[in-house]
Coordinates of C-alpha atoms and ligand atoms in Angstrom, one line a residue:
M1235 CA 0.0 0.0 0.0
T1236 CA 1.3 3.4 -0.8
G1237 CA 0.2 6.8 0.7
R1238 CA 1.6 10.2 1.5
I1239 CA 1.7 11.1 5.1
L1240 CA 2.4 14.5 6.6
V1241 CA 4.4 14.2 9.7
V1242 CA 4.2 17.3 11.9
D1243 CA 6.5 17.9 14.5
D1244 CA 8.6 21.0 15.6
V1245 CA 11.8 18.9 16.8
A1246 CA 13.8 17.8 13.6
T1247 CA 15.0 14.6 15.1
N1248 CA 11.4 13.4 16.0
R1249 CA 10.4 14.0 12.3
I1250 CA 13.2 12.0 11.1
V1251 CA 13.0 9.1 13.0
M1252 CA 9.4 8.9 12.0
K1253 CA 10.2 9.5 8.5
V1254 CA 12.8 6.7 8.5
K1255 CA 10.2 4.2 9.9
L1256 CA 7.4 5.4 7.4
S1257 CA 9.8 5.4 4.5
A1258 CA 11.0 1.9 5.3
A1259 CA 7.4 0.7 5.1
C1260 CA 7.3 2.6 1.5
Y1261 CA 5.2 5.7 2.5
E1262 CA 5.9 9.0 1.0
V1263 CA 6.6 11.6 3.7
V1264 CA 6.0 15.2 3.8
Q1265 CA 7.3 17.0 6.8
A1266 CA 5.8 20.2 8.6
D1267 CA 7.8 22.0 11.4
S1268 CA 4.8 24.0 12.9
G1269 CA 1.2 24.2 13.2
A1270 CA 1.1 26.8 10.6
D1271 CA 3.1 24.9 8.2
A1272 CA 1.0 21.8 9.0
L1273 CA -2.2 23.7 7.8
E1274 CA -0.6 24.9 4.6
K1275 CA 0.6 21.6 3.8
A1276 CA -2.4 19.6 4.3
R1277 CA -3.8 21.9 1.7
S1278 CA -1.2 22.1 -0.8
H1279 CA 0.1 18.3 -0.5
R1280 CA -3.1 16.6 0.0
P1281 CA -1.8 13.8 2.3
D1282 CA -3.6 10.7 2.8
L1283 CA -2.8 10.8 6.6
I1284 CA -1.4 13.3 9.0
L1285 CA 0.8 12.3 12.3
L1286 CA 0.5 15.5 14.3
D1287 CA 2.5 16.3 17.3
V1288 CA 0.5 17.8 20.3
L1289 CA 3.0 19.9 21.9
M1290 CA 4.4 22.9 19.4
P1291 CA 5.4 26.3 20.2
D1292 CA 3.1 28.2 17.6
M1293 CA -0.1 26.3 18.1
S1294 CA -1.2 23.2 19.9
G1295 CA -1.9 19.9 17.8
L1296 CA -5.4 20.0 19.1
T1297 CA -6.0 23.5 17.7
V1298 CA -4.5 22.3 14.3
C1299 CA -6.8 19.2 14.3
D1300 CA -9.7 21.3 14.9
R1301 CA -8.8 23.5 11.9
L1302 CA -8.1 20.5 9.9
K1303 CA -11.6 19.1 10.7
S1304 CA -13.5 22.3 10.2
D1305 CA -12.0 23.0 6.8
P1306 CA -13.9 21.1 4.1
E1307 CA -10.6 20.6 2.1
T1308 CA -8.7 18.8 4.8
A1309 CA -11.7 17.4 7.0
D1310 CA -11.6 13.9 5.5
I1311 CA -7.8 13.3 6.3
P1312 CA -7.4 11.1 9.1
V1313 CA -5.2 12.6 11.9
I1314 CA -3.1 10.5 14.6
L1315 CA -2.3 12.9 17.4
I1316 CA 1.2 12.2 18.9
T1317 CA 1.9 13.2 22.6
A1318 CA 4.6 13.1 25.1
M1319 CA 2.3 13.0 28.0
A1320 CA -0.9 10.5 28.0
D1321 CA -3.1 12.5 30.3
K1322 CA -6.9 11.5 29.9
E1323 CA -8.1 15.1 29.4
S1324 CA -6.1 15.9 26.3
K1325 CA -6.6 12.5 24.9
V1326 CA -10.6 12.5 25.1
Q1327 CA -10.0 16.2 23.9
G1328 CA -8.2 15.3 20.9
L1329 CA -10.6 12.4 19.8
E1330 CA -13.5 14.8 20.3
K1331 CA -11.9 17.2 18.0
G1332 CA -12.0 14.6 15.3
A1333 CA -8.5 12.8 15.6
D1334 CA -8.8 9.2 14.8
D1335 CA -6.2 7.9 17.1
F1336 CA -3.8 9.2 20.1
L1337 CA -0.4 7.5 20.3
T1338 CA 2.0 8.3 23.2
K1339 CA 5.8 8.8 22.9
P1340 CA 7.9 6.7 22.2
V1341 CA 5.6 5.6 19.5
D1342 CA 5.6 1.8 18.9
E1343 CA 6.5 1.1 15.4
V1344 CA 4.3 -2.0 14.7
A1345 CA 1.4 -0.6 16.5
L1346 CA 1.8 2.7 14.3
L1347 CA 2.2 1.1 11.1
A1348 CA -0.9 -1.3 11.7
R1349 CA -2.8 2.0 12.7
V1350 CA -1.8 3.7 9.5
R1351 CA -2.9 0.8 7.4
S1352 CA -6.2 0.6 8.7
L1353 CA -6.8 4.2 8.4
L1354 CA -5.5 4.3 4.8
R1355 CA -7.8 1.3 4.1
A1356 CA -10.9 2.9 5.5
R1357 CA -9.9 5.9 3.6
D1358 CA -9.7 4.3 0.4
T1359 CA -13.1 2.7 1.0
Q1360 CA -14.6 5.9 1.6
R1361 CA -13.0 7.3 -1.5
E1362 CA -14.2 4.6 -4.0
L1363 CA -17.6 5.0 -2.6
R1364 CA -17.5 8.4 -2.9
L1365 CA -16.3 8.4 -6.4
R1366 CA -19.2 5.9 -7.5
E1367 CA -21.6 8.3 -5.6
E1368 CA -20.4 10.9 -7.7
T1369 CA -20.8 8.9 -10.9
C1370 CA -24.3 8.2 -10.1
A1371 CA -25.0 11.9 -9.3
E1372 CA -23.3 12.9 -12.7
L1373 CA -25.4 10.4 -14.3
G1374 CA -28.5 12.1 -12.9
F1375 CA -29.5 9.4 -10.4
A1376 CA -31.2 10.2 -7.0
E1377 CA -29.3 11.1 -4.0
G1378 CA -29.5 8.6 -1.2
A1379 CA -32.2 9.4 1.2
G1380 CA -31.3 11.5 4.1
E1381 CA -33.3 9.5 6.4
F1382 CA -33.4 9.9 10.3
E1383 CA -31.1 7.8 12.0
G1384 CA -31.9 6.4 15.5
P1385 CA -29.4 5.8 18.1
G1386 CA -26.6 3.0 17.3
K1387 CA -27.2 -0.6 18.2
I1388 CA -23.9 -1.5 20.3
A1389 CA -23.2 -5.1 21.4
L1390 CA -20.7 -5.7 24.2
V1391 CA -19.0 -9.1 23.9
A1392 CA -16.5 -9.3 26.9
S1393 CA -14.6 -12.2 28.7
D1394 CA -17.0 -12.2 31.8
A1395 CA -19.8 -10.2 32.6
G1396 CA -18.0 -7.7 35.3
P1397 CA -16.5 -5.4 32.7
A1398 CA -19.3 -6.0 30.1
V1399 CA -21.9 -4.5 32.9
A1400 CA -19.4 -1.7 33.6
W1401 CA -19.1 -0.5 30.0
K1402 CA -22.8 -1.1 29.6
Q1403 CA -23.5 1.5 32.5
A1404 CA -20.9 4.0 31.4
L1405 CA -22.1 3.8 27.8
E1406 CA -25.7 4.4 28.7
A1407 CA -24.8 7.1 31.1
K1408 CA -23.3 9.1 28.0
R1409 CA -26.2 8.0 25.9
A1410 CA -24.0 6.4 23.5
G1411 CA -26.4 4.3 22.0
I1412 CA -28.8 1.1 22.7
V1413 CA -26.4 -1.2 24.6
Q1414 CA -26.7 -5.1 25.0
I1415 CA -24.5 -7.4 26.4
V1416 CA -24.0 -10.7 24.2
A1417 CA -22.4 -13.9 25.4
Q1418 CA -19.4 -14.8 23.2
E1419 CA -21.0 -18.3 22.0
N1420 CA -24.2 -16.5 21.0
V1421 CA -22.6 -13.7 18.8
L1422 CA -22.6 -15.4 15.7
A1423 CA -26.1 -17.1 16.1
D1424 CA -27.9 -14.4 17.5
F1425 CA -28.5 -11.9 14.8
G1426 CA -30.9 -11.6 11.8
Q1427 CA -30.8 -9.1 9.4
S1428 CA -32.8 -6.7 11.1
D1429 CA -31.2 -6.7 14.5
T1430 CA -27.6 -6.9 13.8
P1431 CA -25.6 -4.4 16.0
D1432 CA -24.1 -1.3 14.2
L1433 CA -21.3 -1.8 16.4
F1434 CA -19.4 -4.6 18.6
V1435 CA -17.0 -3.9 21.3
I1436 CA -14.9 -7.0 21.8
S1437 CA -12.5 -8.2 24.4
A1438 CA -9.3 -9.7 22.8
D1439 CA -9.5 -12.7 25.1
M1440 CA -12.4 -14.5 26.5
A1441 CA -12.8 -18.1 27.4
C1442 CA -9.5 -18.7 25.6
R1443 CA -6.9 -16.4 24.6
N1444 CA -7.5 -14.6 21.2
D1445 CA -11.3 -15.6 20.9
G1446 CA -12.0 -12.0 20.5
L1447 CA -9.6 -11.7 17.5
R1448 CA -11.1 -14.8 16.1
L1449 CA -14.5 -13.6 16.6
L1450 CA -13.5 -10.3 14.7
S1451 CA -12.5 -12.3 11.8
D1452 CA -15.9 -14.2 11.7
L1453 CA -17.9 -11.1 11.9
R1454 CA -15.7 -9.7 9.0
S1455 CA -16.6 -12.6 6.8
R1456 CA -20.2 -12.9 7.3
P1457 CA -22.5 -10.9 5.1
I1458 CA -24.9 -10.0 8.0
T1459 CA -22.2 -8.4 10.1
R1460 CA -19.3 -7.4 7.5
Y1461 CA -20.2 -3.6 7.5
A1462 CA -20.7 -3.6 11.5
A1463 CA -18.0 -1.2 13.3
T1464 CA -15.7 -3.0 15.6
V1465 CA -13.8 -1.7 18.7
M1466 CA -11.5 -4.4 20.0
V1467 CA -10.4 -4.0 23.8
L1468 CA -6.7 -5.4 24.7
P1469 CA -4.8 -5.8 27.6
A1470 CA -2.6 -2.6 28.4
A1471 CA 0.2 -2.2 26.2
D1472 CA -0.6 -5.3 23.9
C1473 CA 0.7 -3.4 21.0
E1474 CA 1.4 -6.5 18.9
R1475 CA -1.9 -7.8 19.0
A1476 CA -3.3 -4.4 18.6
A1477 CA -1.7 -4.5 15.3
I1478 CA -3.2 -7.7 14.4
A1479 CA -6.6 -6.6 15.3
L1480 CA -6.3 -3.6 13.1
D1481 CA -5.1 -5.5 10.2
L1482 CA -8.1 -8.2 10.7
G1483 CA -10.4 -5.1 10.4
A1484 CA -10.9 -3.6 13.7
G1485 CA -12.1 0.0 13.3
D1486 CA -10.6 0.9 16.6
I1487 CA -8.6 -0.3 19.3
L1488 CA -8.6 0.4 23.1
Y1489 CA -6.5 -0.7 26.2
E1490 CA -7.4 -1.8 29.6
P1491 CA -8.5 -0.5 31.8
V1492 CA -11.1 0.8 29.6
D1493 CA -11.7 4.5 30.2
A1494 CA -15.6 5.1 29.8
D1495 CA -15.0 8.6 28.1
E1496 CA -12.7 7.3 25.8
L1497 CA -14.8 4.4 24.9
A1498 CA -17.7 6.8 24.2
V1499 CA -15.8 9.1 21.7
R1500 CA -14.3 6.3 19.8
I1501 CA -17.7 4.5 19.6
R1502 CA -19.1 7.8 18.7
T1503 CA -16.4 8.2 16.0
Q1504 CA -17.0 4.6 14.8
L1505 CA -20.8 4.9 14.4
R1506 CA -20.6 8.3 12.4
R1507 CA -18.1 6.5 10.2
K1508 CA -20.2 3.5 9.6
R1509 CA -23.3 5.4 9.0
Q1510 CA -21.6 7.5 6.4
S1511 CA -20.3 4.4 4.7
D1512 CA -23.8 2.8 4.8
R1513 CA -25.3 5.8 3.3
L1514 CA -22.8 6.0 0.6
R1515 CA -23.4 2.3 -0.1
T1516 CA -27.1 2.6 -0.4
T1517 CA -26.6 5.4 -2.7
V1518 CA -24.4 3.5 -4.8
Q1519 CA -26.6 0.4 -4.9
E1520 CA -29.6 2.7 -5.8
G1521 CA -27.8 4.3 -8.5
L1522 CA -26.9 0.9 -10.2
Q1523 CA -30.5 -0.1 -9.7
L1524 CA -31.4 2.8 -11.7
A1525 CA -29.0 2.5 -14.3
V1526 CA -30.2 -0.7 -15.3
T1527 CA -34.0 0.0 -14.7
D1528 CA -36.8 1.5 -16.8
S1529 CA -38.3 3.8 -14.6
L1530 CA -41.9 3.5 -16.2
T1531 CA -42.1 -0.2 -16.1
G1532 CA -39.5 -1.1 -13.5
L1533 CA -38.3 -3.7 -16.2
H1534 CA -34.7 -3.8 -17.2
N1535 CA -33.8 -1.1 -19.7
R1536 CA -32.4 -1.6 -23.1
R1537 CA -28.8 -1.2 -22.2
Y1538 CA -29.1 -4.0 -19.3
A1539 CA -31.1 -6.3 -21.6
L1540 CA -29.0 -6.0 -24.6
H1541 CA -26.0 -6.7 -22.4
H1542 CA -27.5 -9.6 -20.5
L1543 CA -28.6 -11.3 -23.5
E1544 CA -25.0 -11.2 -24.8
R1545 CA -24.1 -12.9 -21.8
M1546 CA -26.9 -15.5 -22.1
L1547 CA -25.7 -16.3 -25.6
G1548 CA -22.1 -16.9 -24.3
H1549 CA -23.2 -19.8 -22.4
P1550 CA -23.1 -22.8 -24.9
G1551 CA -25.3 -25.6 -25.0
R1552 CA -28.6 -24.0 -24.0
G1553 CA -31.5 -23.4 -26.6
I1554 CA -32.3 -19.9 -26.2
A1555 CA -35.4 -18.2 -27.7
V1556 CA -35.4 -14.5 -28.2
M1557 CA -38.4 -12.8 -29.0
M1558 CA -39.2 -9.3 -29.9
L1559 CA -42.7 -8.0 -28.7
D1560 CA -44.3 -4.8 -30.1
L1561 CA -47.7 -3.2 -29.0
D1562 CA -50.1 -2.9 -32.3
F1563 CA -51.3 0.6 -33.4
F1564 CA -49.9 2.1 -30.1
K1565 CA -49.7 5.4 -31.7
D1566 CA -53.5 5.3 -31.9
V1567 CA -53.9 4.7 -28.2
N1568 CA -51.9 7.8 -27.5
D1569 CA -53.8 9.7 -29.9
R1570 CA -57.2 8.7 -28.4
Y1571 CA -56.5 8.5 -24.6
G1572 CA -53.5 10.7 -24.3
H1573 CA -49.9 10.1 -23.7
A1574 CA -50.4 9.5 -19.7
A1575 CA -52.8 6.9 -20.3
G1576 CA -50.5 5.5 -22.9
D1577 CA -47.8 5.3 -20.0
G1578 CA -50.3 3.4 -17.9
V1579 CA -51.0 0.8 -20.4
L1580 CA -47.3 0.3 -21.0
A1581 CA -46.8 -0.3 -17.2
V1582 CA -49.7 -2.8 -17.0
V1583 CA -48.5 -4.6 -20.3
A1584 CA -45.0 -5.0 -18.5
K1585 CA -46.7 -6.4 -15.3
R1586 CA -48.7 -8.9 -17.5
L1587 CA -45.6 -10.0 -19.2
R1588 CA -43.6 -10.3 -15.9
A1589 CA -46.4 -12.5 -14.4
Q1590 CA -46.1 -15.2 -17.3
L1591 CA -42.2 -15.4 -16.9
R1592 CA -39.9 -17.3 -14.6
S1593 CA -37.3 -15.3 -12.8
M1594 CA -34.5 -16.8 -14.8
D1595 CA -36.2 -15.3 -18.0
L1596 CA -35.0 -12.1 -19.3
L1597 CA -37.4 -9.2 -19.8
G1598 CA -36.9 -5.7 -20.8
R1599 CA -38.3 -2.7 -22.5
I1600 CA -36.0 -1.8 -25.2
G1601 CA -37.9 0.8 -27.0
G1602 CA -41.2 2.9 -26.4
E1603 CA -43.6 0.2 -27.0
E1604 CA -41.1 -2.6 -27.8
F1605 CA -40.0 -5.4 -25.4
L1606 CA -37.6 -8.0 -25.4
V1607 CA -37.9 -11.5 -23.9
A1608 CA -35.2 -14.2 -23.9
I1609 CA -35.8 -17.6 -22.4
P1610 CA -33.3 -20.1 -21.9
D1611 CA -33.6 -23.9 -22.2
A1612 CA -36.2 -23.5 -24.8
D1613 CA -37.1 -25.4 -28.2
H1614 CA -39.3 -24.4 -31.0
A1615 CA -42.5 -25.8 -29.2
R1616 CA -41.8 -24.3 -25.9
A1617 CA -40.9 -20.8 -27.4
M1618 CA -44.2 -20.8 -29.6
D1619 CA -46.1 -21.8 -26.4
V1620 CA -44.4 -19.0 -24.2
A1621 CA -45.0 -16.2 -26.9
E1622 CA -48.7 -17.5 -27.4
R1623 CA -49.1 -17.1 -23.7
L1624 CA -47.6 -13.6 -23.6
R1625 CA -49.6 -12.6 -26.6
V1626 CA -53.0 -13.7 -24.9
A1627 CA -52.0 -12.1 -21.6
V1628 CA -51.7 -8.7 -23.0
G1629 CA -54.5 -8.8 -25.4
S1630 CA -57.3 -10.8 -24.0
T1631 CA -58.6 -8.5 -21.5
P1632 CA -58.8 -4.7 -21.6
I1633 CA -56.6 -2.6 -19.4
L1634 CA -58.5 -0.3 -17.0
I1635 CA -57.0 3.1 -16.8
G1636 CA -57.4 6.3 -14.7
A1637 CA -59.7 6.8 -12.0
D1638 CA -62.6 6.0 -14.1
K1639 CA -61.2 2.8 -15.4
T1640 CA -61.2 3.3 -18.8
P1641 CA -61.1 0.2 -20.5
I1642 CA -58.2 0.3 -23.4
S1643 CA -57.7 -2.9 -25.5
V1644 CA -54.3 -3.5 -26.9
T1645 CA -52.9 -6.3 -28.9
M1646 CA -49.3 -7.4 -29.3
S1647 CA -47.3 -8.6 -32.0
V1648 CA -44.3 -11.1 -31.6
G1649 CA -41.4 -12.3 -33.5
I1650 CA -39.1 -15.1 -32.3
A1651 CA -35.8 -16.4 -33.1
L1652 CA -34.0 -19.4 -31.7
A1653 CA -30.3 -19.1 -31.1
Q1654 CA -29.0 -21.8 -33.7
D1655 CA -25.5 -22.3 -32.5
Y1656 CA -23.0 -20.8 -30.2
E1657 CA -21.6 -18.4 -32.8
D1658 CA -25.1 -16.7 -33.1
S1659 CA -24.2 -13.2 -31.7
A1660 CA -26.9 -10.9 -30.1
A1661 CA -27.1 -8.8 -33.1
A1662 CA -27.6 -11.5 -35.7
I1663 CA -30.4 -13.2 -33.3
L1664 CA -32.1 -9.9 -32.9
L1665 CA -32.1 -9.1 -36.5
R1666 CA -33.7 -12.5 -37.1
A1667 CA -36.3 -11.8 -34.2
D1668 CA -37.0 -8.4 -35.7
Q1669 CA -37.6 -9.8 -39.0
A1670 CA -40.2 -12.3 -37.7
L1671 CA -41.7 -9.6 -35.8
Y1672 CA -42.2 -7.8 -39.1
G1673 CA -43.8 -10.7 -40.6
S1674 CA -46.5 -10.7 -37.7
K1675 CA -47.3 -7.1 -38.4
A1676 CA -47.5 -7.8 -42.3
E1677 CA -49.7 -10.8 -41.9
G1678 CA -52.2 -8.5 -39.7
R1679 CA -50.8 -8.1 -36.3
N1680 CA -52.0 -9.8 -32.9
L1681 CA -49.7 -12.8 -33.9
V1682 CA -46.8 -14.8 -33.2
T1683 CA -44.2 -15.6 -36.0
M1684 CA -41.1 -17.9 -35.7
A1685 CA -37.9 -16.9 -37.8
T1686 CA -37.2 -19.2 -40.4
A1687 CA -34.2 -21.4 -39.3
S1688 CA -31.5 -19.2 -40.7
A1689 CA -31.5 -15.8 -42.3
A1690 CA -27.9 -15.7 -43.0
Ligands
GH3_2864 P1 -47.3 -0.8 -35.2 O1 -48.5 -1.8 -35.1 O2 -46.9 -0.9 -36.4 O3 -46.3 -1.1 -34.2 O4 -48.0 0.6 -34.7 P2 -47.4 1.6 -33.6 O5 -48.5 2.7 -33.7 O6 -47.7 0.9 -32.4 O7 -46.2 1.9 -33.9 P3 -45.4 3.2 -34.3 O8 -44.0 2.8 -34.3 O9 -46.0 4.0 -35.4 O10 -45.7 4.3 -32.9 C1 -45.2 3.7 -31.8 C2 -45.9 4.6 -30.8 O11 -45.5 4.4 -29.5 C3 -45.4 5.9 -31.2 C4 -45.4 6.6 -29.6 O12 -46.2 7.6 -29.5 C5 -45.6 5.7 -28.8 N1 -44.7 5.6 -27.6 C6 -43.6 5.3 -27.6 N2 -42.9 5.3 -26.5 C7 -43.9 5.7 -25.6 C8 -43.9 6.1 -24.1 O13 -43.0 5.8 -23.6 N3 -45.2 6.4 -23.6 C9 -46.4 6.4 -24.4 N4 -47.3 6.9 -23.9 N5 -46.2 6.2 -25.9 C10 -45.2 5.7 -26.4
MG2865 MG1 -46.0 -0.7 -32.3

C-alpha cells in the first residue's frame, strides 16, 4: 500500500525518526515543522494521513486538528495525534476534535504502522464509494435518502459479565446508543438481518486467549455483520495484538483498563463513520439499480437487456429463444386517450408479461412500446407456447386506466428467433427476431411468428 503521510513535529529529530520508519514501509513522507506549516501543507500536498505532534510552540496540535477538521478541504484526512504526555483529558479532547487516534511517545512502530494501514484502508473505501456516488450523481441518479437515524445499536462481548456490565452502564450514562451484552457463544448465532448491531465492542481474550480476534474475523467474513463497526479491547500495552486486530479489520482499538469517556468518543466516531459508509453504499446501490432499470415499467432497460442477452448467448449448450414484442397501433392509443394513459398501458403490459415469465427469463423494455424476452432452455415448441401465452396475456382483457377505469384494449405482435448455435451473436439473433416480428405485423398483427431457421 502506498500513501502520502504528513509528519508534523517542531523537533527535527522526531520528524526524521518518523520519516525513516514510514519510508521503510514505502510511504511517501512530507514534513511540517509548525502548526501553521501543517495547515498549509495539508492543503497543498493533500496527504492521505497526518501524524500530528500535540506540543508545538506556535499552535497546539489540538488546535491544528480542530482547524483541519473544520476545513472541508482537509476534513476527511485522518489524523493521529502524538504526544509525550498521555493524560486522559487531552486524549479525550483530541478524539472529540476528530482525531482518529492518539499515540504516546515513544511510538511503538508495529502499532503505528498497523494503525496507518487501517486508516488508509478505511479512507480508500470511503474514497471509492464517494467516487461511485459522484458517478451516479453525474448520471442524474437520485441522492441517497437522508433518513432520520436512530441511536446506534451496540453489542458488548466481553470475557466475563463484570467488565461488560460496567461498560454498559458507562455507555448508557453517556447516551452512546442502545447497548446490549451478548455472550461470546451467541454472537454469531444471535443476529438476523434486522437486529444486527451497528457496532461490536469485543475483548481480545475471552474463554480462551485470542477468542476475540477470532470472533472479529468471523464477523468480518459474514454478510450480515461485515459492515458493522468493531472496537477491540486489549490488555494494557499489547501493541502486537493491537496491530493484528487492526489488520483483521477492527475499526478501533482500546487498552485496558477501559476509560468510559474514551470508549464513548471512540464509539461515536466509529458509528459516524459506519453511517457515512452505509449511506454511500445505499446511494451507490440505488444508483446501480436505476442505471439498469426502466423507470416507467420497472423492467430492465435496453442497455441492460441487450448486455444480458449477450451474456446468455455466451453460455453454450442451451437453446435460447429470443422474442421481440411490439404493441399494435400504439400510436392510436396515445392519440385517443392521451400520452399519460399510454404510459399507464405500458406499465400494465409490463406487469402482465412479467407474470407469465420465470425469474431466470430476461424481460426488458428496449424501445417505446417494444419489449425483449429471452428464455433459456427453450426449443421451438416451448418458445411458441410461451410467446402465445404472452400475446394472450396482453391482448385478451382490456386494461383499465385512470380513476374512471377507462377500458383500453391493446394487442401485441411477437417475433421469435431461436439461437442456432454458439456463434449466434446478439445482433444476428435480434435481427432475425425483428424480421419475424415484421412478419407478424404484415400478416395482420396480434400474431406470433417464428423466424425461419436461418436468415444468414
Ligand atoms: P405498429 O402496430 O406498426 O407497431 O403501430 P404503432 O402505432 O405501435 O407503431 P409506431 O412505431 O408508429 O408508433 C409507436 C408509438 O408508441 C409512437 C409513440 O407515441 C408511442 N410511444 C413510444 N414510447 C412511448 C411511451 O413511453 N409512452 C407512450 N405513452 N407512448 C409511447
Ligand atoms: Mg407498435
